[in-house]
Amino acid sequence: MLGRTGHGADDARDDFTVFAGAAQQRLFRQAYLLCGDRAAAEDLVQTTLTAMYVAWPRIEDPAPYARRTMLREHWRTARRRDREQALHRLGDGAGPDRDPARTLTVVEALGTLPARMRAVVVLRYWEDLSVEQTAALLGTSTGNVKSSASRGLAKLRDALGDSFAERVSVVPTSQEEAP
Amino acid sequence: MSPTTEDLRTAIADELATLEPMTDVVGRARVAGRRRLRRRRTFRAGASAAAVAVVAGLGYAAVDNDPPAAPDVATDATARSPRPPADPRRTTAEEAVARAMASPRITEQAWLDAFAATWEALLPRRFGGVTLTREPGSAPLLRTVSGAPRLDSWLTIGGYEGPRADQPGTSGCAGLRQVAAEADFRWDVTDCVDGTIAGELDYLADREFTVGGNQSDNPGRGRHGAGVLVVGDNFFLEWGVQAVGPDAEVGLTADEMATMLEDPLFLHLAEVGTRYFAERPDEPSIVRQVDPTWPLS
């Protein structure tokens, strides 16, 4: 946790720049995994940092606050985007096309998961948070996190198929969580 | 043989290693943050002026200062801001909710009747009630009769998972079933300004200008809005309001929004909405049919 100042409104935000400068690339990588799109990820980081700037004097521990804010902003944006896409689909009756023969990247495969499940997978298997930490961050139960993580991994395997095994070393499954 | 989670981490790391660093946005975030703070200060100053006008006797009630709890409301475990049952608007809202809940399947009209009657009862009196508006390509909105500015309001309820997994956040039968079966559903207002996360639910209220669904700091191009988001296990409820017309800020304070949402009338409306959105006929953009069970029943 950064040392915090307790002065006036502008002084109290001086160390925001220090935190944001140090954290933005890490936040960007997390945002990219959540969004699957570079431009959207940059927007998400800026939105997150803007919200943190406003709330900065009241933030006690910036790192988890940034994670929470980013997830919140991501879900809000995702819902709007989904509504707009649904309206567009109503209009032209078609969804996004993808060549079925082309190999998905892991980030693209993450994009096939529902937003909350994707967040669980990213937090558990990229951010390396525990089940309890992930549950606390998402405001849900540990059972729900385990279930979402397990189903998310299964969906990723389905989405990636053999291409995933070809790109990484493959060993027998022995340590994954039960739902 | 199956890829492990460590393999997944390795594969993600490999892909992220090819990702160019983002451009520095700290400066832009500071500028946007300062603008947002200035707007809030301006808005608060305006609210203070309005409060002075009330004291001067101009006839508007800034907030609904009804007397405290009636016994039948106070027994409701969800009631945090109970009000007396004597208000005819509350009676009308309760009857509309009861009619909707008693029907075998909640129609759109019954849902909108309950929504409108509940809003009539909950909104501060300066808004003068609501009327239903329908705009092309948009869900029905409730527009206040008066207020400066008038407000458009909508309510969305849904789940996170289900067959339409390509539309996270606006669909999901399994999500609704799961929240009905598992969620410890409650209202928990922790912070109506910056959205501090509560134990089980996120309860957020934020204000922003929106242009085409995106945030904008250009008041001349957007409509000012405020929203509240409730997120439970695979469940979300979103209440939004927008100022009617550009360059006007929503004249509904965070405290007023919290008061409305803490009211048991709102919880009952949410129960109707959960059934309605779950039961409504299959539409491409919304949820499919599910077996609705309200968490409190």
Short mmCIF file of C-alpha atoms in Angstrom, two decimals:
data_model
loop_
_atom_site.label_atom_id
_atom_site.label_comp_id
_atom_site.label_asym_id
_atom_site.label_seq_id
_atom_site.Cartn_x
_atom_site.Cartn_y
_atom_site.Cartn_z
CA MET A 1 0.00 0.00 0.00
CA LEU A 2 1.25 3.43 -0.80
CA GLY A 3 1.78 5.99 1.88
CA ARG A 4 -1.17 8.38 1.81
CA THR A 5 -1.29 12.06 2.42
CA GLY A 6 -4.08 13.76 4.23
CA HIS A 7 -3.85 17.30 2.93
CA GLY A 8 -6.08 19.32 0.64
CA ALA A 9 -7.87 17.97 -2.42
CA ASP A 10 -5.00 18.53 -4.87
CA ASP A 11 -2.21 17.60 -2.49
CA ALA A 12 -4.06 14.45 -1.55
CA ARG A 13 -3.86 13.31 -5.16
CA ASP A 14 -0.13 13.84 -5.64
CA ASP A 15 0.70 10.19 -5.03
CA PHE A 16 -2.03 9.15 -7.46
CA THR A 17 0.40 9.86 -10.28
CA VAL A 18 3.01 7.64 -8.69
CA PHE A 19 0.58 4.78 -8.27
CA ALA A 20 -1.01 5.17 -11.70
CA GLY A 21 2.31 5.41 -13.49
CA ALA A 22 3.56 2.25 -11.84
CA ALA A 23 0.33 0.31 -12.23
CA GLN A 24 -1.01 1.23 -15.64
CA GLN A 25 0.82 -1.40 -17.71
CA ARG A 26 -0.20 -4.16 -15.33
CA LEU A 27 -3.76 -2.87 -15.39
CA PHE A 28 -3.58 -2.75 -19.17
CA ARG A 29 -2.63 -6.42 -19.40
CA GLN A 30 -5.48 -7.36 -17.09
CA ALA A 31 -7.87 -5.15 -19.04
CA TYR A 32 -6.74 -6.74 -22.30
CA LEU A 33 -7.54 -10.17 -20.95
CA LEU A 34 -10.97 -8.97 -19.86
CA CYS A 35 -11.78 -7.09 -23.08
CA GLY A 36 -9.81 -9.01 -25.69
CA ASP A 37 -9.29 -5.76 -27.54
CA ARG A 38 -6.41 -3.31 -27.27
CA ALA A 39 -8.38 -0.11 -27.75
CA ALA A 40 -11.11 -1.18 -25.35
CA ALA A 41 -8.47 -2.18 -22.81
CA GLU A 42 -6.80 1.25 -23.02
CA ASP A 43 -10.17 2.93 -22.57
CA LEU A 44 -10.89 0.70 -19.61
CA VAL A 45 -7.60 1.58 -17.92
CA GLN A 46 -8.19 5.29 -18.45
CA THR A 47 -11.74 5.03 -17.11
CA THR A 48 -10.48 3.10 -14.10
CA LEU A 49 -7.73 5.61 -13.36
CA THR A 50 -10.14 8.50 -13.77
CA ALA A 51 -12.53 7.00 -11.24
CA MET A 52 -9.60 6.38 -8.90
CA TYR A 53 -8.41 9.95 -9.24
CA VAL A 54 -11.82 11.20 -8.13
CA ALA A 55 -11.98 8.81 -5.19
CA TRP A 56 -8.28 8.93 -4.35
CA PRO A 57 -8.42 10.66 -0.93
CA ARG A 58 -10.76 7.92 0.29
CA ILE A 59 -8.87 4.95 -1.16
CA GLU A 60 -6.92 3.08 1.46
CA ASP A 61 -5.39 0.31 -0.62
CA PRO A 62 -5.12 1.29 -4.29
CA ALA A 63 -4.25 -2.08 -5.87
CA PRO A 64 -7.39 -4.01 -4.91
CA TYR A 65 -9.45 -0.88 -5.41
CA ALA A 66 -8.14 -0.67 -8.96
CA ARG A 67 -9.09 -4.30 -9.60
CA ARG A 68 -12.62 -3.75 -8.27
CA THR A 69 -13.09 -0.55 -10.21
CA MET A 70 -11.81 -2.11 -13.41
CA LEU A 71 -14.15 -5.08 -13.09
CA ARG A 72 -17.09 -2.81 -12.39
CA GLU A 73 -16.35 -0.58 -15.34
CA HIS A 74 -15.75 -3.59 -17.58
CA TRP A 75 -19.12 -5.16 -16.75
CA ARG A 76 -20.91 -1.90 -17.25
CA THR A 77 -19.29 -1.36 -20.63
CA ALA A 78 -19.83 -5.00 -21.60
CA ARG A 79 -23.55 -4.79 -20.91
CA ARG A 80 -23.91 -1.68 -23.02
CA ARG A 81 -21.92 -3.23 -25.84
CA ASP A 82 -23.96 -6.43 -25.66
CA ARG A 83 -27.20 -4.52 -25.84
CA GLU A 84 -25.97 -2.57 -28.85
CA GLN A 85 -24.75 -5.73 -30.56
CA ALA A 86 -28.07 -7.43 -29.87
CA LEU A 87 -29.88 -4.51 -31.48
CA HIS A 88 -27.58 -4.72 -34.49
CA ARG A 89 -28.22 -8.45 -34.76
CA LEU A 90 -31.94 -7.72 -34.71
CA GLY A 91 -31.35 -5.41 -37.62
CA ASP A 92 -29.22 -7.57 -39.90
CA GLY A 93 -29.82 -11.01 -38.44
CA ALA A 94 -26.13 -11.85 -38.42
CA GLY A 95 -23.47 -12.23 -35.76
CA PRO A 96 -19.73 -11.69 -36.04
CA ASP A 97 -18.13 -14.04 -38.52
CA ARG A 98 -15.00 -16.06 -37.83
CA ASP A 99 -13.21 -18.52 -40.02
CA PRO A 100 -13.75 -21.86 -38.26
CA ALA A 101 -10.47 -23.17 -39.63
CA ARG A 102 -8.46 -20.39 -38.00
CA THR A 103 -6.85 -21.14 -34.65
CA LEU A 104 -8.12 -19.09 -31.72
CA THR A 105 -5.64 -17.34 -29.50
CA VAL A 106 -6.09 -17.80 -25.76
CA VAL A 107 -7.24 -14.20 -25.46
CA GLU A 108 -9.85 -14.77 -28.16
CA ALA A 109 -10.96 -17.92 -26.42
CA LEU A 110 -11.32 -15.98 -23.18
CA GLY A 111 -13.63 -13.68 -25.10
CA THR A 112 -16.05 -16.55 -25.66
CA LEU A 113 -16.70 -16.82 -21.91
CA PRO A 114 -19.40 -14.81 -20.14
CA ALA A 115 -17.94 -11.69 -18.54
CA ARG A 116 -18.10 -12.88 -14.97
CA MET A 117 -16.69 -16.31 -15.76
CA ARG A 118 -13.90 -14.67 -17.75
CA ALA A 119 -13.11 -12.48 -14.76
CA VAL A 120 -12.88 -15.53 -12.50
CA VAL A 121 -10.50 -17.29 -14.89
CA VAL A 122 -8.32 -14.20 -15.27
CA LEU A 123 -8.16 -13.52 -11.55
CA ARG A 124 -7.51 -17.14 -10.59
CA TYR A 125 -5.15 -18.25 -13.31
CA TRP A 126 -3.45 -15.06 -14.41
CA GLU A 127 -3.54 -12.81 -11.37
CA ASP A 128 -2.99 -15.93 -9.25
CA LEU A 129 -5.51 -14.91 -6.61
CA SER A 130 -6.81 -17.57 -4.25
CA VAL A 131 -10.39 -18.78 -4.39
CA GLU A 132 -11.14 -16.75 -1.28
CA GLN A 133 -9.50 -13.59 -2.65
CA THR A 134 -11.35 -13.95 -5.93
CA ALA A 135 -14.66 -14.49 -4.15
CA ALA A 136 -14.09 -11.43 -1.98
CA LEU A 137 -13.17 -9.31 -4.97
CA LEU A 138 -16.20 -10.35 -6.98
CA GLY A 139 -18.54 -10.26 -4.01
CA THR A 140 -19.57 -13.87 -4.42
CA SER A 141 -19.19 -17.24 -2.71
CA THR A 142 -16.12 -19.46 -2.89
CA GLY A 143 -18.33 -22.21 -4.29
CA ASN A 144 -19.39 -19.97 -7.12
CA VAL A 145 -15.77 -19.10 -7.87
CA LYS A 146 -14.77 -22.77 -7.96
CA SER A 147 -17.70 -23.62 -10.16
CA SER A 148 -17.06 -20.74 -12.55
CA ALA A 149 -13.34 -21.49 -12.72
CA SER A 150 -13.93 -25.14 -13.47
CA ARG A 151 -16.56 -24.47 -16.12
CA GLY A 152 -14.46 -21.67 -17.57
CA LEU A 153 -11.47 -23.93 -18.01
CA ALA A 154 -13.65 -26.57 -19.62
CA LYS A 155 -15.03 -24.02 -22.07
CA LEU A 156 -11.54 -22.78 -22.86
CA ARG A 157 -10.41 -26.31 -23.62
CA ASP A 158 -13.41 -26.78 -25.89
CA ALA A 159 -12.76 -23.47 -27.62
CA LEU A 160 -9.05 -24.01 -28.09
CA GLY A 161 -9.14 -27.71 -28.87
CA ASP A 162 -5.96 -29.36 -30.01
CA SER A 163 -4.30 -26.07 -30.86
CA PHE A 164 -3.85 -25.32 -27.17
CA ALA A 165 -2.15 -28.60 -26.45
CA GLU A 166 0.15 -28.10 -29.40
CA ARG A 167 1.36 -24.73 -28.17
CA VAL A 168 2.09 -25.67 -24.57
CA SER A 169 3.49 -28.65 -22.78
CA VAL A 170 0.71 -31.06 -21.94
CA VAL A 171 0.62 -33.05 -18.74
CA PRO A 172 -2.12 -35.13 -17.12
CA THR A 173 -4.70 -33.12 -15.25
CA SER A 174 -4.33 -33.67 -11.54
CA GLN A 175 -4.63 -30.43 -9.65
CA GLU A 176 -7.70 -28.67 -10.86
CA GLU A 177 -10.51 -27.77 -8.59
CA ALA A 178 -13.79 -29.55 -8.37
CA PRO A 179 -16.82 -27.39 -8.90
CA MET B 1 -4.18 -35.71 -21.26
CA SER B 2 -5.38 -32.19 -20.88
CA PRO B 3 -3.76 -28.78 -20.57
CA THR B 4 -3.34 -27.68 -16.97
CA THR B 5 -3.90 -24.28 -15.43
CA GLU B 6 -0.15 -23.74 -15.45
CA ASP B 7 -0.21 -24.33 -19.20
CA LEU B 8 -2.95 -21.75 -19.46
CA ARG B 9 -0.88 -19.23 -17.52
CA THR B 10 2.10 -19.91 -19.75
CA ALA B 11 0.04 -19.50 -22.90
CA ILE B 12 -1.44 -16.23 -21.65
CA ALA B 13 2.03 -14.97 -20.74
CA ASP B 14 3.27 -15.86 -24.21
CA GLU B 15 0.46 -13.91 -25.84
CA LEU B 16 0.84 -10.93 -23.53
CA ALA B 17 4.57 -10.84 -24.26
CA THR B 18 3.70 -9.79 -27.80
CA LEU B 19 1.41 -7.01 -26.60
CA GLU B 20 2.88 -3.55 -27.10
CA PRO B 21 2.74 -1.39 -23.94
CA MET B 22 -0.14 1.04 -23.83
CA THR B 23 0.38 4.74 -24.22
CA ASP B 24 0.61 6.69 -20.99
CA VAL B 25 -2.92 7.70 -19.95
CA VAL B 26 -2.16 8.97 -16.46
CA GLY B 27 -2.23 12.59 -17.57
CA ARG B 28 -5.52 12.15 -19.39
CA ALA B 29 -7.00 10.39 -16.35
CA ARG B 30 -5.96 13.27 -14.13
CA VAL B 31 -7.52 15.83 -16.46
CA ALA B 32 -10.75 13.84 -16.78
CA GLY B 33 -10.82 13.29 -13.03
CA ARG B 34 -10.40 16.99 -12.34
CA ARG B 35 -13.24 17.76 -14.75
CA ARG B 36 -15.46 15.26 -13.00
CA LEU B 37 -14.65 16.77 -9.62
CA ARG B 38 -15.45 20.24 -10.92
CA ARG B 39 -18.80 19.00 -12.21
CA ARG B 40 -19.62 17.47 -8.86
CA ARG B 41 -18.75 20.67 -7.04
CA THR B 42 -20.89 22.65 -9.45
CA PHE B 43 -23.75 20.21 -9.01
CA ARG B 44 -23.48 20.33 -5.22
CA ALA B 45 -23.47 24.10 -5.33
CA GLY B 46 -26.65 23.96 -7.39
CA ALA B 47 -28.21 21.54 -4.96
CA SER B 48 -27.37 23.83 -2.07
CA ALA B 49 -29.04 26.72 -3.87
CA ALA B 50 -32.11 24.56 -4.39
CA ALA B 51 -32.20 23.71 -0.71
CA VAL B 52 -32.13 27.41 0.15
CA ALA B 53 -35.05 27.93 -2.21
CA VAL B 54 -37.02 25.28 -0.39
CA VAL B 55 -36.43 27.01 2.91
CA ALA B 56 -37.65 30.21 1.29
CA GLY B 57 -40.97 28.53 0.67
CA LEU B 58 -41.12 28.03 -3.06
CA GLY B 59 -43.21 24.95 -2.60
CA TYR B 60 -40.89 22.15 -3.66
CA ALA B 61 -39.81 19.32 -1.41
CA ALA B 62 -36.21 18.42 -2.14
CA VAL B 63 -36.65 15.04 -0.52
CA ASP B 64 -39.57 13.09 0.73
CA ASN B 65 -39.59 13.58 4.48
CA ASP B 66 -42.40 11.27 5.41
CA PRO B 67 -42.68 10.22 9.06
CA PRO B 68 -41.09 6.96 10.15
CA ALA B 69 -42.17 3.39 9.97
CA ALA B 70 -45.58 1.89 10.19
CA PRO B 71 -45.58 -1.44 12.05
CA ASP B 72 -46.51 -3.62 9.07
CA VAL B 73 -43.63 -2.22 7.06
CA ALA B 74 -41.21 -2.36 9.91
CA THR B 75 -41.64 -6.13 10.15
CA ASP B 76 -40.23 -6.49 6.65
CA ALA B 77 -36.64 -7.59 7.12
CA THR B 78 -35.62 -5.69 4.02
CA ALA B 79 -37.08 -2.37 5.12
CA ARG B 80 -34.38 0.15 5.90
CA SER B 81 -36.31 3.30 5.14
CA PRO B 82 -39.91 2.31 5.89
CA ARG B 83 -42.71 4.76 5.24
CA PRO B 84 -46.33 4.85 6.34
CA PRO B 85 -48.93 2.98 4.30
CA ALA B 86 -51.34 5.91 4.24
CA ASP B 87 -49.94 7.54 1.10
CA PRO B 88 -52.37 6.70 -1.72
CA ARG B 89 -49.49 6.53 -4.18
CA ARG B 90 -47.94 3.77 -2.12
CA THR B 91 -51.25 1.97 -1.96
CA THR B 92 -51.58 2.21 -5.74
CA ALA B 93 -48.05 0.87 -6.18
CA GLU B 94 -48.63 -2.01 -3.79
CA GLU B 95 -51.84 -2.92 -5.60
CA ALA B 96 -50.13 -2.82 -9.00
CA VAL B 97 -47.35 -5.07 -7.70
CA ALA B 98 -49.86 -7.44 -6.12
CA ARG B 99 -51.88 -7.65 -9.34
CA ALA B 100 -48.78 -8.44 -11.35
CA MET B 101 -47.56 -11.06 -8.91
CA ALA B 102 -50.99 -12.70 -8.81
CA SER B 103 -51.15 -13.21 -12.55
CA PRO B 104 -49.98 -16.53 -13.99
CA ARG B 105 -47.65 -14.72 -16.34
CA ILE B 106 -46.62 -11.09 -15.97
CA THR B 107 -47.36 -9.15 -19.12
CA GLU B 108 -45.38 -6.14 -20.29
CA GLN B 109 -48.33 -3.92 -19.42
CA ALA B 110 -48.54 -5.30 -15.88
CA TRP B 111 -44.80 -4.81 -15.44
CA LEU B 112 -44.92 -1.25 -16.72
CA ASP B 113 -47.95 -0.49 -14.56
CA ALA B 114 -46.09 -1.71 -11.50
CA PHE B 115 -42.95 0.16 -12.53
CA ALA B 116 -44.82 3.40 -13.12
CA ALA B 117 -46.90 3.17 -9.94
CA THR B 118 -43.82 2.41 -7.86
CA TRP B 119 -41.94 5.32 -9.38
CA GLU B 120 -44.89 7.61 -8.71
CA ALA B 121 -44.66 6.61 -5.07
CA LEU B 122 -40.89 6.70 -4.70
CA LEU B 123 -39.76 9.71 -6.70
CA PRO B 124 -39.45 12.99 -4.84
CA ARG B 125 -42.61 15.03 -5.35
CA ARG B 126 -40.91 17.72 -7.41
CA PHE B 127 -40.90 15.34 -10.37
CA GLY B 128 -44.69 15.29 -10.45
CA GLY B 129 -45.16 11.63 -11.36
CA VAL B 130 -44.26 9.73 -14.53
CA THR B 131 -45.59 8.97 -17.98
CA LEU B 132 -44.65 6.10 -20.27
CA THR B 133 -42.66 6.94 -23.39
CA ARG B 134 -41.53 4.70 -26.21
CA GLU B 135 -38.73 5.75 -28.49
CA PRO B 136 -37.72 3.85 -31.62
CA GLY B 137 -35.14 1.19 -30.90
CA SER B 138 -35.41 1.68 -27.16
CA ALA B 139 -37.10 -0.11 -24.30
CA PRO B 140 -40.09 1.72 -22.77
CA LEU B 141 -39.00 4.55 -20.51
CA LEU B 142 -40.74 6.32 -17.69
CA ARG B 143 -40.45 10.08 -18.10
CA THR B 144 -41.16 12.40 -15.21
CA VAL B 145 -43.94 14.91 -15.68
CA SER B 146 -41.88 17.78 -14.26
CA GLY B 147 -38.54 18.44 -12.65
CA ALA B 148 -35.64 20.51 -13.84
CA PRO B 149 -34.66 18.66 -15.88
CA ARG B 150 -37.22 15.93 -16.40
CA LEU B 151 -35.84 12.41 -16.17
CA ASP B 152 -36.09 9.25 -18.22
CA SER B 153 -35.82 6.09 -16.18
CA TRP B 154 -35.45 2.39 -16.96
CA LEU B 155 -34.87 -0.82 -15.07
CA THR B 156 -33.13 -3.94 -16.35
CA ILE B 157 -32.83 -7.27 -14.62
CA GLY B 158 -30.96 -10.30 -15.87
CA GLY B 159 -28.52 -13.10 -15.28
CA TYR B 160 -24.95 -13.69 -16.32
CA GLU B 161 -24.96 -17.18 -17.74
CA GLY B 162 -27.06 -19.48 -19.85
CA PRO B 163 -27.56 -20.54 -23.41
CA ARG B 164 -26.98 -17.09 -24.80
CA ALA B 165 -23.47 -17.01 -23.46
CA ASP B 166 -22.42 -14.65 -26.19
CA GLN B 167 -24.43 -11.91 -24.50
CA PRO B 168 -23.03 -11.82 -21.00
CA GLY B 169 -24.89 -9.48 -18.77
CA THR B 170 -28.20 -9.38 -20.58
CA SER B 171 -29.21 -12.98 -20.68
CA GLY B 172 -29.09 -16.21 -18.86
CA CYS B 173 -31.63 -18.66 -17.57
CA ALA B 174 -29.11 -20.59 -15.53
CA GLY B 175 -27.95 -17.41 -13.89
CA LEU B 176 -31.45 -16.46 -12.81
CA ARG B 177 -32.13 -19.94 -11.51
CA GLN B 178 -28.90 -19.90 -9.60
CA VAL B 179 -29.49 -16.55 -7.98
CA ALA B 180 -32.97 -17.61 -7.03
CA ALA B 181 -31.65 -20.77 -5.45
CA GLU B 182 -28.44 -19.56 -3.84
CA ALA B 183 -28.18 -15.85 -3.44
CA ASP B 184 -28.47 -14.22 -0.10
CA PHE B 185 -30.42 -11.42 -1.66
CA ARG B 186 -30.45 -8.17 0.18
CA TRP B 187 -29.98 -4.50 -0.40
CA ASP B 188 -26.76 -3.22 0.97
CA VAL B 189 -25.93 0.37 0.26
CA THR B 190 -22.31 0.93 1.08
CA ASP B 191 -21.45 3.95 -0.97
CA CYS B 192 -23.56 5.68 -3.54
CA VAL B 193 -20.78 7.72 -5.00
CA ASP B 194 -17.85 5.59 -5.93
CA GLY B 195 -19.28 2.12 -5.72
CA THR B 196 -17.42 0.45 -2.90
CA ILE B 197 -18.16 -3.25 -3.12
CA ALA B 198 -20.27 -4.80 -0.43
CA GLY B 199 -20.00 -8.32 0.87
CA GLU B 200 -22.49 -9.95 -1.43
CA LEU B 201 -23.67 -7.25 -3.78
CA ASP B 202 -22.16 -4.33 -5.56
CA TYR B 203 -24.43 -1.39 -5.10
CA LEU B 204 -23.29 1.45 -7.22
CA ALA B 205 -24.45 4.84 -8.22
CA ASP B 206 -22.37 6.83 -10.58
CA ARG B 207 -23.05 9.83 -12.71
CA GLU B 208 -21.76 10.52 -16.14
CA PHE B 209 -22.53 11.99 -19.48
CA THR B 210 -23.15 9.33 -22.07
CA VAL B 211 -22.87 9.56 -25.80
CA GLY B 212 -23.77 6.48 -27.75
CA GLY B 213 -23.10 4.30 -24.78
CA ASN B 214 -19.67 5.71 -24.07
CA GLN B 215 -18.49 8.06 -21.42
CA SER B 216 -17.86 11.57 -22.49
CA ASP B 217 -16.64 14.63 -20.74
CA ASN B 218 -18.26 16.88 -23.26
CA PRO B 219 -21.57 18.01 -21.75
CA GLY B 220 -22.62 19.61 -24.99
CA ARG B 221 -22.76 16.27 -26.77
CA GLY B 222 -24.27 13.98 -24.21
CA ARG B 223 -27.08 13.47 -21.78
CA HIS B 224 -26.27 13.40 -18.12
CA GLY B 225 -27.23 10.19 -16.39
CA ALA B 226 -27.03 8.40 -13.10
CA GLY B 227 -27.17 4.70 -12.58
CA VAL B 228 -27.33 2.11 -9.90
CA LEU B 229 -26.04 -1.37 -10.44
CA VAL B 230 -26.77 -4.33 -8.21
CA VAL B 231 -24.68 -7.40 -8.90
CA GLY B 232 -25.27 -10.66 -7.07
CA ASP B 233 -24.31 -14.22 -7.91
CA ASN B 234 -25.11 -14.37 -11.63
CA PHE B 235 -27.66 -11.64 -11.20
CA PHE B 236 -27.71 -8.01 -12.02
CA LEU B 237 -30.19 -5.20 -11.73
CA GLU B 238 -29.54 -1.88 -13.35
CA TRP B 239 -31.56 1.24 -12.72
CA GLY B 240 -30.69 4.22 -14.84
CA VAL B 241 -31.93 7.75 -15.18
CA GLN B 242 -31.05 10.31 -17.80
CA ALA B 243 -31.78 13.98 -18.00
CA VAL B 244 -34.19 14.87 -20.79
CA GLY B 245 -32.32 17.22 -23.09
CA PRO B 246 -28.66 18.08 -23.38
CA ASP B 247 -26.63 20.23 -21.01
CA ALA B 248 -28.78 19.42 -18.00
CA GLU B 249 -27.62 17.39 -15.03
CA VAL B 250 -29.81 14.83 -13.35
CA GLY B 251 -31.34 16.57 -10.37
CA LEU B 252 -31.55 13.48 -8.23
CA THR B 253 -29.02 13.26 -5.43
CA ALA B 254 -27.21 10.08 -4.48
CA ASP B 255 -28.95 10.19 -1.10
CA GLU B 256 -32.34 10.41 -2.79
CA MET B 257 -31.46 7.49 -5.04
CA ALA B 258 -30.35 5.46 -2.07
CA THR B 259 -33.54 6.30 -0.21
CA MET B 260 -35.63 5.12 -3.14
CA LEU B 261 -33.72 1.90 -3.47
CA GLU B 262 -33.74 1.10 0.21
CA ASP B 263 -37.51 1.34 0.25
CA PRO B 264 -39.32 -2.04 0.38
CA LEU B 265 -41.49 -0.87 -2.50
CA PHE B 266 -38.43 -0.99 -4.72
CA LEU B 267 -37.54 -4.48 -3.58
CA HIS B 268 -41.07 -5.64 -4.37
CA LEU B 269 -40.80 -4.02 -7.79
CA ALA B 270 -37.53 -5.85 -8.34
CA GLU B 271 -39.30 -9.09 -7.50
CA VAL B 272 -41.94 -8.35 -10.13
CA GLY B 273 -39.22 -7.43 -12.58
CA THR B 274 -37.30 -10.64 -11.97
CA ARG B 275 -40.40 -12.66 -12.79
CA TYR B 276 -41.28 -10.49 -15.76
CA PHE B 277 -37.85 -10.56 -17.36
CA ALA B 278 -37.61 -14.28 -16.71
CA GLU B 279 -41.04 -15.07 -18.14
CA ARG B 280 -41.15 -12.78 -21.11
CA PRO B 281 -41.21 -14.51 -24.48
CA ASP B 282 -37.90 -15.40 -26.01
CA GLU B 283 -36.40 -12.34 -27.63
CA PRO B 284 -32.99 -12.18 -29.21
CA SER B 285 -31.64 -9.54 -26.89
CA ILE B 286 -33.17 -10.54 -23.59
CA VAL B 287 -33.45 -13.60 -21.37
CA ARG B 288 -35.21 -16.81 -22.19
CA GLN B 289 -37.96 -18.45 -20.23
CA VAL B 290 -36.96 -19.80 -16.84
CA ASP B 291 -38.66 -21.07 -13.74
CA PRO B 292 -38.62 -17.92 -11.66
CA THR B 293 -38.18 -18.15 -7.94
CA TRP B 294 -37.62 -14.99 -6.00
CA PRO B 295 -34.88 -15.30 -3.42
CA LEU B 296 -37.04 -13.97 -0.61
CA SER B 297 -40.02 -16.24 -1.17
#
